[in-house]
Amino acid sequence: DARVTQTPRHKVTEMGQEVTMRCQPILGHNTVFWYRQTMMQGLELLAYFRNRAPLDDSGMPKDRFSAEMPDATLATLKIQPSEPRDSAVYFCASGTGGNEKLFFGSGTQLSVL
Amino acid sequence: GQNIDQPTEMTATEGAIVQINCTYQTSGFNGLFWYQQHAGEAPTFLSYNVLDGLEEKGRFSSFLSRSKGYSYLLLKELQMKDSASYLCAAYSSASKIIFGSGTRLSIRP
């Protein structure tokens, strides 16, 4: 049963620390999206990739967030330094591009104290 | 710019029908998704509309009017397990998928 795998599921850290979230897209999928979800903002698009190339990361605070795809099986989202306002659930989703639906990972629940 | 609007909350009765509306403004519009998200879980795909009209899939149907920038999700024969958030998302040029804030649907017995 193919699924998107995200790690860690939960992360508690202190303000100023670096946080790295990882995502393994479904094998064969060539698009990867990173979203952040909070009660106030809903699902916000942070960045997305096609064939490992970044298409748009305008939703990310550039000074502290970075997203990469070192290879086709791994996408990373890094926050450095983290702040309490970054506390949210971060979802990764993958798809085959075009008009295909997205498959979401279980998310990383991030709490920055 | 892009903007997607849907009601924040709705309540309906078990066995009844409910319609969740979504309006959108986006450049380079390609299609409209609906996702379901239960509390504490990830969103899961429900439907995708590209052409105008109604598409039916079991108890769920989705409608799209591209000229009006309007879509709705229709849920029939409501069950308690349908209590969830329903997210409308626009698929635009450059493969961008933007979500609305979601509609939290509560089903009462």
JSON list of C-alpha atoms in Angstrom, two decimals, chain A residues 6-11 13 17-23 34 64 66-68 70 74-82 90 108 110:
[
{"chain": "A", "resi": 6, "resn": "GLN", "atom": "CA", "xyz": [6.96, 11.82, 6.99]},
{"chain": "A", "resi": 7, "resn": "THR", "atom": "CA", "xyz": [9.37, 11.92, 9.90]},
{"chain": "A", "resi": 8, "resn": "PRO", "atom": "CA", "xyz": [9.31, 12.78, 12.70]},
{"chain": "A", "resi": 9, "resn": "ARG", "atom": "CA", "xyz": [5.60, 12.54, 13.59]},
{"chain": "A", "resi": 10, "resn": "HIS", "atom": "CA", "xyz": [6.10, 14.86, 16.54]},
{"chain": "A", "resi": 11, "resn": "LYS", "atom": "CA", "xyz": [8.83, 17.34, 17.37]},
{"chain": "A", "resi": 13, "resn": "THR", "atom": "CA", "xyz": [12.04, 21.96, 20.43]},
{"chain": "A", "resi": 17, "resn": "GLN", "atom": "CA", "xyz": [16.97, 25.39, 17.48]},
{"chain": "A", "resi": 18, "resn": "GLU", "atom": "CA", "xyz": [17.19, 23.92, 14.01]},
{"chain": "A", "resi": 19, "resn": "VAL", "atom": "CA", "xyz": [14.36, 21.65, 12.88]},
{"chain": "A", "resi": 20, "resn": "THR", "atom": "CA", "xyz": [14.53, 19.29, 9.93]},
{"chain": "A", "resi": 21, "resn": "MET", "atom": "CA", "xyz": [11.46, 17.48, 8.63]},
{"chain": "A", "resi": 22, "resn": "ARG", "atom": "CA", "xyz": [11.72, 14.70, 6.09]},
{"chain": "A", "resi": 23, "resn": "CYS", "atom": "CA", "xyz": [9.37, 13.30, 3.51]},
{"chain": "A", "resi": 34, "resn": "TRP", "atom": "CA", "xyz": [4.99, 21.17, 1.58]},
{"chain": "A", "resi": 64, "resn": "ARG", "atom": "CA", "xyz": [14.58, 30.88, 8.16]},
{"chain": "A", "resi": 66, "resn": "SER", "atom": "CA", "xyz": [14.55, 26.12, 3.28]},
{"chain": "A", "resi": 67, "resn": "ALA", "atom": "CA", "xyz": [13.22, 23.21, 1.22]},
{"chain": "A", "resi": 68, "resn": "GLU", "atom": "CA", "xyz": [15.21, 20.77, -0.86]},
{"chain": "A", "resi": 70, "resn": "PRO", "atom": "CA", "xyz": [18.38, 15.85, -2.57]},
{"chain": "A", "resi": 74, "resn": "LEU", "atom": "CA", "xyz": [13.63, 12.44, -0.15]},
{"chain": "A", "resi": 75, "resn": "ALA", "atom": "CA", "xyz": [12.32, 15.95, 0.40]},
{"chain": "A", "resi": 76, "resn": "THR", "atom": "CA", "xyz": [13.40, 18.05, 3.38]},
{"chain": "A", "resi": 77, "resn": "LEU", "atom": "CA", "xyz": [12.03, 21.15, 5.05]},
{"chain": "A", "resi": 78, "resn": "LYS", "atom": "CA", "xyz": [14.36, 22.93, 7.40]},
{"chain": "A", "resi": 79, "resn": "ILE", "atom": "CA", "xyz": [13.72, 25.75, 9.86]},
{"chain": "A", "resi": 80, "resn": "GLN", "atom": "CA", "xyz": [16.71, 27.58, 11.31]},
{"chain": "A", "resi": 81, "resn": "PRO", "atom": "CA", "xyz": [16.31, 29.22, 13.75]},
{"chain": "A", "resi": 82, "resn": "SER", "atom": "CA", "xyz": [12.87, 28.05, 14.85]},
{"chain": "A", "resi": 90, "resn": "TYR", "atom": "CA", "xyz": [3.60, 20.36, 8.50]},
{"chain": "A", "resi": 108, "resn": "THR", "atom": "CA", "xyz": [4.84, 16.46, 11.53]},
{"chain": "A", "resi": 110, "resn": "LEU", "atom": "CA", "xyz": [5.93, 20.79, 15.52]}
]
